mmCIF file of C-alpha atoms in Angstrom:
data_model
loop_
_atom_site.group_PDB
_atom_site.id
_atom_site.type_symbol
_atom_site.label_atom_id
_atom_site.label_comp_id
_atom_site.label_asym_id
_atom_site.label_seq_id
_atom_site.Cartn_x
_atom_site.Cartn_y
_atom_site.Cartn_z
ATOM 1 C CA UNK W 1 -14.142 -6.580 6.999
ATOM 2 C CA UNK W 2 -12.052 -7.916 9.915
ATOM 3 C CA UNK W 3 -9.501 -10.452 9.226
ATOM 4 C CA UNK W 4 -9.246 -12.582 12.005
ATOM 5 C CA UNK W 5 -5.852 -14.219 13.876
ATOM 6 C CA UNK W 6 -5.415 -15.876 17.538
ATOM 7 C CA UNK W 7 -1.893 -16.170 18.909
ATOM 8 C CA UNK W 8 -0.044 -16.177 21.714
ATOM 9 C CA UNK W 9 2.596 -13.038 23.262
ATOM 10 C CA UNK W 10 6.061 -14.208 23.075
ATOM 11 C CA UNK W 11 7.272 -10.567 23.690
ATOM 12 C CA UNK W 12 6.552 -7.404 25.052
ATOM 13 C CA UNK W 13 8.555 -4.639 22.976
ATOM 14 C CA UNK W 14 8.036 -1.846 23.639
ATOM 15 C CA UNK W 15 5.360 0.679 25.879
ATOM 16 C CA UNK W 16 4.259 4.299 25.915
ATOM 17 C CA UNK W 17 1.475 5.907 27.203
ATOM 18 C CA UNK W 18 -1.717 4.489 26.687
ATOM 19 C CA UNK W 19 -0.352 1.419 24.187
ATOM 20 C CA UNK W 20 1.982 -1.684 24.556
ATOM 21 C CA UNK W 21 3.545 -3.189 20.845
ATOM 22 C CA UNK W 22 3.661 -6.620 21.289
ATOM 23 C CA UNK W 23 5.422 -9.900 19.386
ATOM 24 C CA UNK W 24 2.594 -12.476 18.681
ATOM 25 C CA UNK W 25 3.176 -15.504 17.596
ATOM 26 C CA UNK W 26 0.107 -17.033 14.821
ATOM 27 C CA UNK W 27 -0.768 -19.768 12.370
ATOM 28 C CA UNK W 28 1.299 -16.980 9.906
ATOM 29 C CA UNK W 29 4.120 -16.806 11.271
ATOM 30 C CA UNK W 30 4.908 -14.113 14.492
ATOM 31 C CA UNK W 31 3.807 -10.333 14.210
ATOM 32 C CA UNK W 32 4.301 -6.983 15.167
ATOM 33 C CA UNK W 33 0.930 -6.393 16.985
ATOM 34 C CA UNK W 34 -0.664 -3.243 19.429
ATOM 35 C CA UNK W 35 -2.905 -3.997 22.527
ATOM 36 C CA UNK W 36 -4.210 -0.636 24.014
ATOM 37 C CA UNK W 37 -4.899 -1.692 28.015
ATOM 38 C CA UNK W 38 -7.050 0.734 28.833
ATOM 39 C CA UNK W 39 -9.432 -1.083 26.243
ATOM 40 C CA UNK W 40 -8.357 -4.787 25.983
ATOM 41 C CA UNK W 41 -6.494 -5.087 29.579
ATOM 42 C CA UNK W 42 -2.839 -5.663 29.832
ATOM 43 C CA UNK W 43 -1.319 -8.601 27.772
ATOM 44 C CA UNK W 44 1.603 -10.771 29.488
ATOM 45 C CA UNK W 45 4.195 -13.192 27.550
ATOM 46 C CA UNK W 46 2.029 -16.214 27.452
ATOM 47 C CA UNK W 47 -1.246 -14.914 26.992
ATOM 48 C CA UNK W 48 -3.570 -16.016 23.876
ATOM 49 C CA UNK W 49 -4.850 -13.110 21.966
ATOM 50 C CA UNK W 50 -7.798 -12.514 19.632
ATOM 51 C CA UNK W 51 -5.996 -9.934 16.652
ATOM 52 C CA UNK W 52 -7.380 -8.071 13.846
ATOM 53 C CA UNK W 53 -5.037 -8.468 11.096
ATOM 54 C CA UNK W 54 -6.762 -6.712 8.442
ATOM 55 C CA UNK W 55 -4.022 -3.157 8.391
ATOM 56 C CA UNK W 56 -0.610 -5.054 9.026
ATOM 57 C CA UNK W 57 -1.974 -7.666 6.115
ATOM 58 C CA UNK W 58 -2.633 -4.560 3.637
ATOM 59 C CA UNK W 59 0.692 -3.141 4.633
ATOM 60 C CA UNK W 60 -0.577 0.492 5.706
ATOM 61 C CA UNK W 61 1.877 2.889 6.843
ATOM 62 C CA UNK W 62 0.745 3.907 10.614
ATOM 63 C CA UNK W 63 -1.736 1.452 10.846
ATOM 64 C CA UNK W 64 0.986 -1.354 9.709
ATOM 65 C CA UNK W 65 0.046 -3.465 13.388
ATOM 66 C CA UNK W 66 -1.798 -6.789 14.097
ATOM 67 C CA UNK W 67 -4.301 -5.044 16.488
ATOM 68 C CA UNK W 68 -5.277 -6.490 20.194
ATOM 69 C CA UNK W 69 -9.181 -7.112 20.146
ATOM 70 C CA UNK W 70 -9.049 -9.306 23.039
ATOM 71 C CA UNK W 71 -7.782 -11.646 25.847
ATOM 72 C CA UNK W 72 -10.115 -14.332 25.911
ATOM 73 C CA UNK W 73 -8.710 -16.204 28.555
ATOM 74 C CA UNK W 74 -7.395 -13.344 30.865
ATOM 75 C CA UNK W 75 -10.508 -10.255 30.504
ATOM 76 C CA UNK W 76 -10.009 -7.162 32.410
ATOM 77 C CA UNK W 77 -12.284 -6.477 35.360
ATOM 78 C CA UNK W 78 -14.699 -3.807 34.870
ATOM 79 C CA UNK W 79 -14.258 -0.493 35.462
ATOM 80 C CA UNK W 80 -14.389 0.787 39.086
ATOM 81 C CA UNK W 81 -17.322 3.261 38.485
ATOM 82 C CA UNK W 82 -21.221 2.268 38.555
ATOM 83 C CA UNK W 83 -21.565 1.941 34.703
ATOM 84 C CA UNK W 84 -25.524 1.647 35.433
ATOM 85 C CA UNK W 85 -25.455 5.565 35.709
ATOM 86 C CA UNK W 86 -24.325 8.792 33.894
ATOM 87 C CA UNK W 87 -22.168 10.059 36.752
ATOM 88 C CA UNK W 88 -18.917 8.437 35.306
ATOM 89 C CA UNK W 89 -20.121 9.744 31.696
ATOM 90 C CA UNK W 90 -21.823 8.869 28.661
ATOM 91 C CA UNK W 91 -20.079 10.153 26.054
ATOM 92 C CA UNK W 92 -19.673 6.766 23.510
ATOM 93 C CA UNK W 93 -17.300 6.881 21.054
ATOM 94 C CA UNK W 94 -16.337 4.500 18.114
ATOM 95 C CA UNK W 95 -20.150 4.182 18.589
ATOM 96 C CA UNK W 96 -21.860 0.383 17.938
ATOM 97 C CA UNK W 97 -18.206 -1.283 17.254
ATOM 98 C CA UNK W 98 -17.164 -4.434 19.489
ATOM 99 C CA UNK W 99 -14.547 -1.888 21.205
ATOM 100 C CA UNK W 100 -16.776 1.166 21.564
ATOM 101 C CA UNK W 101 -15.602 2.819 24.628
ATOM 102 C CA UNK W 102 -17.818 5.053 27.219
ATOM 103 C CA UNK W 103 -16.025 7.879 29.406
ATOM 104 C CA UNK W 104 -17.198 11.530 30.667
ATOM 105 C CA UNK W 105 -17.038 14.194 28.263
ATOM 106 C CA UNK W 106 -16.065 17.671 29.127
ATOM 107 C CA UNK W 107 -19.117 19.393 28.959
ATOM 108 C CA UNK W 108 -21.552 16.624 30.619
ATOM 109 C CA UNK W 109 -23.944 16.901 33.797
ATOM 110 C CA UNK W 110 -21.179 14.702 35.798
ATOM 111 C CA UNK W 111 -17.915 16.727 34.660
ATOM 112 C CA UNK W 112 -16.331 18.853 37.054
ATOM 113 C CA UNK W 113 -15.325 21.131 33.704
ATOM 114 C CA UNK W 114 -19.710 21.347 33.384
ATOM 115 C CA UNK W 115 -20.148 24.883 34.811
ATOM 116 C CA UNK W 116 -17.206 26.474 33.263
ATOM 117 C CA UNK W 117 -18.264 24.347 29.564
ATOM 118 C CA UNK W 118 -21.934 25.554 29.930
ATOM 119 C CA UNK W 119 -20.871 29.588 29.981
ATOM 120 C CA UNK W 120 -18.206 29.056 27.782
ATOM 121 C CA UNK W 121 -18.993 31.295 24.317
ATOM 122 C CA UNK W 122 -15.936 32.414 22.571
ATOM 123 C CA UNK W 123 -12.634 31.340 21.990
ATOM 124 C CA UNK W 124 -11.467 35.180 23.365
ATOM 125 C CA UNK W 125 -9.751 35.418 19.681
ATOM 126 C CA UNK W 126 -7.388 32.413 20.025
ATOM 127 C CA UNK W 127 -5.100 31.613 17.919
ATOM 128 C CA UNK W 128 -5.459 28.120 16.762
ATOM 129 C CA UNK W 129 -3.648 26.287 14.338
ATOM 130 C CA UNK W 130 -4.847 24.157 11.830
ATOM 131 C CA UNK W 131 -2.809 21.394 9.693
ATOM 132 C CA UNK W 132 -3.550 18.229 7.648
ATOM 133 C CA UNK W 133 -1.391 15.892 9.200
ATOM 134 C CA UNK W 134 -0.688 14.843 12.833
ATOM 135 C CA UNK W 135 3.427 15.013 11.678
ATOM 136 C CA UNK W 136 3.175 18.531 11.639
ATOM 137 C CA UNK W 137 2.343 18.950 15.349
ATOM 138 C CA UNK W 138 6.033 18.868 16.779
ATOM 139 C CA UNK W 139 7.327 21.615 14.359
ATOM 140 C CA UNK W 140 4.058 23.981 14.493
ATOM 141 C CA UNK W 141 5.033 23.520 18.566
ATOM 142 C CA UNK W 142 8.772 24.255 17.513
ATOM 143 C CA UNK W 143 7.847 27.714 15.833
ATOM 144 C CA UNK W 144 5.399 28.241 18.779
ATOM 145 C CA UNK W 145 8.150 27.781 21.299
ATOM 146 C CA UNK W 146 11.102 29.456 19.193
ATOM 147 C CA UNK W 147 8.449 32.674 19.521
ATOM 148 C CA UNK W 148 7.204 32.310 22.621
ATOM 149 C CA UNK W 149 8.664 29.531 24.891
ATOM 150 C CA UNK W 150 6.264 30.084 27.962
ATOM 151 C CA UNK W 151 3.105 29.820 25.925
ATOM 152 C CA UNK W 152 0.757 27.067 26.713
ATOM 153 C CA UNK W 153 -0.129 24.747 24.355
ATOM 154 C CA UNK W 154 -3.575 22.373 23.719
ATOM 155 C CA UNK W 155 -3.585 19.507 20.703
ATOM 156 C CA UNK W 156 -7.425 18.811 19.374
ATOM 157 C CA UNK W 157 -7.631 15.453 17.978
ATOM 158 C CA UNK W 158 -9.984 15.148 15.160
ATOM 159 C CA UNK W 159 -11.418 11.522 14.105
ATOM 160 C CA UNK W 160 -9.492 11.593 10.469
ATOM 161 C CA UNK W 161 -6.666 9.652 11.725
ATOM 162 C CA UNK W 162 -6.283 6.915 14.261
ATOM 163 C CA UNK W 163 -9.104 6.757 16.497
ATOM 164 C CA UNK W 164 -6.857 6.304 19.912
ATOM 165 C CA UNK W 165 -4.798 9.117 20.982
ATOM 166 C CA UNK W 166 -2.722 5.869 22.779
ATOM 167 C CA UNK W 167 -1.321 5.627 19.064
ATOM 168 C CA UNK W 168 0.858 8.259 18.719
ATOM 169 C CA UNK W 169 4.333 8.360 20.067
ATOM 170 C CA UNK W 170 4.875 12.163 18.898
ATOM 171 C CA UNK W 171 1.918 12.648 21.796
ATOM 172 C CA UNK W 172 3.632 10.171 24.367
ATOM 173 C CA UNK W 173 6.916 12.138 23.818
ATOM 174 C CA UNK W 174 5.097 16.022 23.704
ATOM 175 C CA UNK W 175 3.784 15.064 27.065
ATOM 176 C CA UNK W 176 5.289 17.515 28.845
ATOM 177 C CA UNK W 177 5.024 20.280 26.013
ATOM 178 C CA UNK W 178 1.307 20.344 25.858
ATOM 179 C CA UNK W 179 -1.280 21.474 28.258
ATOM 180 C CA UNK W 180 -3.126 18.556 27.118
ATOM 181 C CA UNK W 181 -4.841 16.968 24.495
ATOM 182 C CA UNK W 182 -8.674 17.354 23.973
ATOM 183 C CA UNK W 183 -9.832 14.200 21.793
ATOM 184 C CA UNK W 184 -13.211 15.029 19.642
ATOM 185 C CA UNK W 185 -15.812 13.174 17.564
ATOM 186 C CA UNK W 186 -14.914 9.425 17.243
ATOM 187 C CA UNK W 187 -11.565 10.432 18.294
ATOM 188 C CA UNK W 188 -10.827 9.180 22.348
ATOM 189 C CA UNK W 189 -7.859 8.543 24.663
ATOM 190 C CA UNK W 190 -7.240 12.368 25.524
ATOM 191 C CA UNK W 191 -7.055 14.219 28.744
ATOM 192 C CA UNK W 192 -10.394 15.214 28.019
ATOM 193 C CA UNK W 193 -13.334 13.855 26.052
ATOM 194 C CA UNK W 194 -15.354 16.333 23.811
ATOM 195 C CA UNK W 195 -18.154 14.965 21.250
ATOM 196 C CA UNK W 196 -17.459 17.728 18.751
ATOM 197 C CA UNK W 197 -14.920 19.952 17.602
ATOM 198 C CA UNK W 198 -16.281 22.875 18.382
ATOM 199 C CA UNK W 199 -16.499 21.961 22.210
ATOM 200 C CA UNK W 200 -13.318 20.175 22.056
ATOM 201 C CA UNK W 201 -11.678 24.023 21.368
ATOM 202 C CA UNK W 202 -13.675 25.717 23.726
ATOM 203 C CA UNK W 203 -12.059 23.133 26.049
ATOM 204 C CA UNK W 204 -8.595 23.483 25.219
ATOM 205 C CA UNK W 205 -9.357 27.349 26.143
ATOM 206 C CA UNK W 206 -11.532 27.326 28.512
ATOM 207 C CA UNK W 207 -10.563 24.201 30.941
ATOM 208 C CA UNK W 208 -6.537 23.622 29.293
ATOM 209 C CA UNK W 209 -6.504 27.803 29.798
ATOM 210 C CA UNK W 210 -4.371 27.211 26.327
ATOM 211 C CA UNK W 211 -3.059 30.230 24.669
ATOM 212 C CA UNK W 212 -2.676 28.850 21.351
ATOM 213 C CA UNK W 213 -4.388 25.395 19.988
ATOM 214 C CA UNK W 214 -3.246 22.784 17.431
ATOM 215 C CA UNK W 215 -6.049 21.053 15.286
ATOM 216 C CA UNK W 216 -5.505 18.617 13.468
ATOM 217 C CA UNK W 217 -6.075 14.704 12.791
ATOM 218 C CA UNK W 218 -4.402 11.458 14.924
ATOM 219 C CA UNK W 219 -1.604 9.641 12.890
ATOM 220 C CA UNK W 220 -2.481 8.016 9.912
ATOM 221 C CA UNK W 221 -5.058 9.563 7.355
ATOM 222 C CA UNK W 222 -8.019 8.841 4.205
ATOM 223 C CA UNK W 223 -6.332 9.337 0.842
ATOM 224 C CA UNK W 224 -7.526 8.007 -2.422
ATOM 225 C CA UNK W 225 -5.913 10.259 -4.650
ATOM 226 C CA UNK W 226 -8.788 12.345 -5.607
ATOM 227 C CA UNK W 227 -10.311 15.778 -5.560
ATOM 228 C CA UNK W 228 -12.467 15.078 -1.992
ATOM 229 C CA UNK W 229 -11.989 12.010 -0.690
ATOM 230 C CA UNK W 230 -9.293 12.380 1.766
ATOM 231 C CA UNK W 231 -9.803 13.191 5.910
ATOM 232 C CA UNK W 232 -8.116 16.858 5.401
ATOM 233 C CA UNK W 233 -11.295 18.518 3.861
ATOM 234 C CA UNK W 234 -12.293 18.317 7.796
ATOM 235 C CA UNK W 235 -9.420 21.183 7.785
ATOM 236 C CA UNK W 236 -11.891 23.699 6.355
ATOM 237 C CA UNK W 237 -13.977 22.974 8.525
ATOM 238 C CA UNK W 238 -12.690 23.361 11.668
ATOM 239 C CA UNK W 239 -11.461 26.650 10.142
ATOM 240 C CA UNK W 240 -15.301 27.593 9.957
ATOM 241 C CA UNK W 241 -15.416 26.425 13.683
ATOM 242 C CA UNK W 242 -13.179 28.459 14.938
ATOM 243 C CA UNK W 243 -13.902 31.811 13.288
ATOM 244 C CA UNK W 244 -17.552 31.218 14.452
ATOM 245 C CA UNK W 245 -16.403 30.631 17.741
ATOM 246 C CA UNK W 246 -14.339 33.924 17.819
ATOM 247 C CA UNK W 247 -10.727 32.487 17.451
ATOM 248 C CA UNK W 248 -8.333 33.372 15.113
ATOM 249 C CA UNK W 249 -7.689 30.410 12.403
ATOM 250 C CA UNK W 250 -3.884 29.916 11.687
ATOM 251 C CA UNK W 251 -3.857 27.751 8.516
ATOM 252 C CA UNK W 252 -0.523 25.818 8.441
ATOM 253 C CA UNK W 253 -0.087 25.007 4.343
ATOM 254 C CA UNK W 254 0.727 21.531 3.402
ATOM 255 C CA UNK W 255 4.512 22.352 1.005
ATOM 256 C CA UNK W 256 6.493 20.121 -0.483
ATOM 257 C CA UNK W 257 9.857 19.568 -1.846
ATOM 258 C CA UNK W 258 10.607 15.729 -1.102
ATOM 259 C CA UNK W 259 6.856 14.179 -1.833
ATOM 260 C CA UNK W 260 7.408 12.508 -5.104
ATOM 261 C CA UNK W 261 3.647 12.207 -5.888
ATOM 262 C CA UNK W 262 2.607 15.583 -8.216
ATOM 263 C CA UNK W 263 -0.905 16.071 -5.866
ATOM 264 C CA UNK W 264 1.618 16.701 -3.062
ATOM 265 C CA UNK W 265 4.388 18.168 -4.617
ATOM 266 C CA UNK W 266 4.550 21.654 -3.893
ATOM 267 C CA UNK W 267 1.495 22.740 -2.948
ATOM 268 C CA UNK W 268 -0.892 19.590 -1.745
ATOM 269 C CA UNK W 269 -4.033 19.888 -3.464
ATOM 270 C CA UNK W 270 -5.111 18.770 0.286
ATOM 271 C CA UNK W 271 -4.544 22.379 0.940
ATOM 272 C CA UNK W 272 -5.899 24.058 -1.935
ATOM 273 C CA UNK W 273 -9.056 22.094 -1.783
ATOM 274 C CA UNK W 274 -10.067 22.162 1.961
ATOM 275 C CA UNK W 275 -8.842 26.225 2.255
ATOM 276 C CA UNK W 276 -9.521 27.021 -0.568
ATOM 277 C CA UNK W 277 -13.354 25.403 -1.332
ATOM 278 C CA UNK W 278 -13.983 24.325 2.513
ATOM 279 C CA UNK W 279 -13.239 26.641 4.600
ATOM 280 C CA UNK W 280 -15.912 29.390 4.300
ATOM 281 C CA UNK W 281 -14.344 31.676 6.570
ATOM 282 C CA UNK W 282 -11.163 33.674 6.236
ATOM 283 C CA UNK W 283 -7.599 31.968 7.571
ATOM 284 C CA UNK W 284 -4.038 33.583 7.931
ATOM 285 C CA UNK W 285 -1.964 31.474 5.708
ATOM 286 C CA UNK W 286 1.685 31.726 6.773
ATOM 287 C CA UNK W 287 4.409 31.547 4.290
ATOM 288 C CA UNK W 288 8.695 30.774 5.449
ATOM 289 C CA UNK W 289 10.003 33.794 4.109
ATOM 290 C CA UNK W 290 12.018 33.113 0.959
ATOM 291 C CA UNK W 291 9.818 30.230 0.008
ATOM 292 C CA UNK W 292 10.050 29.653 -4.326
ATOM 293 C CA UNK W 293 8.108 31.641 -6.324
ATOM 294 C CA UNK W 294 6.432 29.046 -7.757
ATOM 295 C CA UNK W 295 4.740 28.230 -5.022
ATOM 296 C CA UNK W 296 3.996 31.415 -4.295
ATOM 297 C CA UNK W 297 2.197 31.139 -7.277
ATOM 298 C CA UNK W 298 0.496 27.976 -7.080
ATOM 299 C CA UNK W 299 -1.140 29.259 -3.749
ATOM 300 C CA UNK W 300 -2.701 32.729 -5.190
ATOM 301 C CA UNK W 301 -5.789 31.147 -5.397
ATOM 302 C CA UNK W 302 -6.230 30.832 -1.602
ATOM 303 C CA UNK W 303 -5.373 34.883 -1.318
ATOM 304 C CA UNK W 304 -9.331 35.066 -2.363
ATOM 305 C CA UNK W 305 -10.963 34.695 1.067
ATOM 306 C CA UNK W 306 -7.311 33.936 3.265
ATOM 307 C CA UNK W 307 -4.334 36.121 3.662
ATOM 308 C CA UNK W 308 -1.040 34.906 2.677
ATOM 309 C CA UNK W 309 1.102 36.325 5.518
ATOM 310 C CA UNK W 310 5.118 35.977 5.341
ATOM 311 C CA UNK W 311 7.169 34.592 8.123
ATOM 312 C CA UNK W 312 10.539 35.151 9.024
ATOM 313 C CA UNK W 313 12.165 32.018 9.561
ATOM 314 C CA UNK W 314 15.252 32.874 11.688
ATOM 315 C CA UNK W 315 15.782 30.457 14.544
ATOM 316 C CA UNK W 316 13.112 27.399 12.787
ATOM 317 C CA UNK W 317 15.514 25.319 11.634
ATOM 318 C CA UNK W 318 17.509 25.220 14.927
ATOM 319 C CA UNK W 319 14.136 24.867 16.472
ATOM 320 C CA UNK W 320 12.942 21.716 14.720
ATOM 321 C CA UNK W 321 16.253 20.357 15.341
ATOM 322 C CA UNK W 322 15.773 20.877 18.669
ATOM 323 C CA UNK W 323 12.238 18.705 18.848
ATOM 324 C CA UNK W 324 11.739 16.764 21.704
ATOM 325 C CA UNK W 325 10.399 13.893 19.222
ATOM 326 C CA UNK W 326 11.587 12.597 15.867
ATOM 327 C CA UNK W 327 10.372 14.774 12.619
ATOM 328 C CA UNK W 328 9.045 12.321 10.040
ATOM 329 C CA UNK W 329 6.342 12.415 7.500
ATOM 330 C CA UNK W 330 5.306 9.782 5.217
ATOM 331 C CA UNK W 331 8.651 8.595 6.075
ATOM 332 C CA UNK W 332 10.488 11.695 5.246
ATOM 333 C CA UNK W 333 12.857 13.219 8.153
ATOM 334 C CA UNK W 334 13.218 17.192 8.068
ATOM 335 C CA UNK W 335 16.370 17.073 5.852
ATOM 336 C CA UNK W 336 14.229 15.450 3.462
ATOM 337 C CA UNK W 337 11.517 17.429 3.243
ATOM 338 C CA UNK W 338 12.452 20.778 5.130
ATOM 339 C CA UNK W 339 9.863 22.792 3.608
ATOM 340 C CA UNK W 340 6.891 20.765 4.816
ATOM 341 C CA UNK W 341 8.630 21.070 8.425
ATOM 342 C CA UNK W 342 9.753 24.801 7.793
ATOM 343 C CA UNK W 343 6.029 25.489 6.886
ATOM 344 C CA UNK W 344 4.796 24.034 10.153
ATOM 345 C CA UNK W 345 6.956 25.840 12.425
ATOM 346 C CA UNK W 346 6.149 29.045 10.171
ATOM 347 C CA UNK W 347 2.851 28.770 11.484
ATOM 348 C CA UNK W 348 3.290 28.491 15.257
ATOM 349 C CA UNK W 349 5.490 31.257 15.019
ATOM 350 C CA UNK W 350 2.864 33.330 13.605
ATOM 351 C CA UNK W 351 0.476 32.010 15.676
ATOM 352 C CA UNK W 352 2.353 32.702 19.083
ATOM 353 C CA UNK W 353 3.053 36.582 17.387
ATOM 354 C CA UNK W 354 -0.539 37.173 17.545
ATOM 355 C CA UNK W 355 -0.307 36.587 21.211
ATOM 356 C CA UNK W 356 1.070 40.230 21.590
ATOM 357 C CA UNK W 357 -1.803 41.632 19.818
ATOM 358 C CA UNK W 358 -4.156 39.700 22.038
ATOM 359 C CA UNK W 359 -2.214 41.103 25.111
ATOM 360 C CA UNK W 360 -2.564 44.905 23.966
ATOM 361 C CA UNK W 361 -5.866 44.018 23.891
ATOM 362 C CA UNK W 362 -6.007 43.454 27.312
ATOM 363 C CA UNK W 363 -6.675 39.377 26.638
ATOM 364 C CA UNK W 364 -5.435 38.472 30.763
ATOM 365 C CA UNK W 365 -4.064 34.506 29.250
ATOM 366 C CA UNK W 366 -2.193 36.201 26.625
ATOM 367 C CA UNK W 367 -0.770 38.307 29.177
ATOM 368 C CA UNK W 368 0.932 35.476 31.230
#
């Protein structure tokens, strides 16, 4: 349920794209809170706000902010486009909430992407990452761009995570690194709107012309510590998407050296479970070369349906030193845990090899 606060902006901190932090001053005491403009309008020192207090209250990681819901006193003026028509889309996500938003997805009547969206088939064999966190974005990027620096880029967002694409700073900072970022299901805030995953990558191919494509969820994820209830089993799926789709899944493994908790250490059951029982189609799995042999071990069971491909890691770790944003995960930096970073950029560098097989197949975007 929604815990309620009103309070008034003594501060504005900080801004990126898509989200302003603000200091708000309550009946608690003041607090770190988010207002996203696009949604809520933009707040000024002064201004009373309506908060939802329910994440920074319960102390969660990402979601750790007092959250904008409204500015009673100061609304935003409606959007410039008819909204009693479908020709600026109707595409509704974070559907029957106080703050569901409308915009034009990719593939509607109204887009300019329609034609292109409605003969798109095939993802022309791809290759598209998959990982379980959004921290692993910037490195599977590094060991796409230590490969093959001229390759375009898309991000899919899926709906695990945060909901607004405005939330993430790693995507403020990749700006210029990405070809853009397709937002799907619940998720919204991207350069373009899709209502599934599956359109979402046909997207980043088809409209983004992307070589390779990153899937995964926005910061912040569903974890409570047992077998299936966590966001990543959607990892398996969207494996399952994009082999149906004719791409080439690219399964980036969730390793371990620095997470303290033993369903993370080493092999995250996160990855065993969603490739391993969720994913119904067949990934490659890279591994760093020289990776322990006990986790080599620990992930024969996934050599069933996947292949377990070695990388050479030469150049990674100057390459996620090298990231245009800070590495962190669950509040680890890459010293800390260099294997779950290492493991990342493993697979964007095999992702962006299979480019060169695409291109002596005559592919004309791996070509480029």
């Amino acid at each position: 349920m929604v815990r309620w606060r009103s309070g008034t902006v003594q501060a504005v901190r900080r801004q990126w794209r898509g989200a302003v932090e603000l200091s708000v001053l309550t009946g608690d005491g003041p607090v770190r809170a988010l207002a996203y403009p696009q949604l809520v309008g933009l707040p000024e020192i002064g201004d009373r706000v309506l908060l939802n207090v329910g994440a920074l209250v319960m102390g969660l990681g990402t979601g750790g902010y007092a959250l904008v819901v409204a500015l009673p006193d100061r609304l935003p003026p409606d959007p410039v486009a008819d909204g009693t028509t479908r020709d600026a889309g109707h595409l509704v996500k974070a559907r029957y909430t106080p703050l569901q938003v409308i915009g034009l997805g990719v593939d509607e009547e109204a887009s300019p992407h329609r034609a292109v969206m409605a003969a798109a088939t095939s993802l022309d064999g791809m290759p598209v990452v998959t990982a379980d966190l959004h921290s692993a974005l910037p490195a599977i990027l590094a060991g796409i761009r230590a490969t093959r620096a001229t390759a375009k880029v898309a991000y899919v967002m899926t709906d695990g995570g945060a909901l607004p694409a405005w939330f993430s700073r790693t995507l403020d900072g990749l700006s210029g690194e990405l070809a853009g970022t397709v937002t799907t299901g619940q998720a919204f805030g991207g350069d373009l709107e899709a209502g599934t995953v599956h359109t979402g990558l046909l997207a980043a191919r088809h409209v983004l012309g992307a070589d390779v494509t990153v899937v995964a969820q926005g910061p912040g994820n569903l974890g409570t510590g047992t077998a299936w209830g966590f966001s990543g089993v959607a990892l398996g799926e969207a494996v399952n998407a994009i082999g149906t789709l004719g791409g080439r899944p690219v399964g980036s493994l969730r390793l371990s050296t620095g997470d303290g908790r033993a369903r993370h250490h080493g092999v995250s059951h996160h990855s065993l479970t969603a490739y391993g029982k969720v994913a119904l189609l067949p990934a490659d799995l890279p591994v760093p070369d020289g990776l322990d042999p006990a986790l080599l071990a620990a992930l024969e069971p996934l050599t069933a349906r996947h292949r377990l491909v070695p990388v050479p890691v030469g150049g990674l770790d100057e390459a996620l030193r090298a990231s245009p944003v800070p590495l962190s995960t669950m509040g680890r930096t890459l010293d800390e845990d260099h294997t779950y970073f290492l493991a990342a950029a493993a697979a964007g560098r095999h992702a962006a090899g299979l480019l060169a097989e695409l291109a002596h197949e005559g592919d004309p975007v791996a070509d480029r």
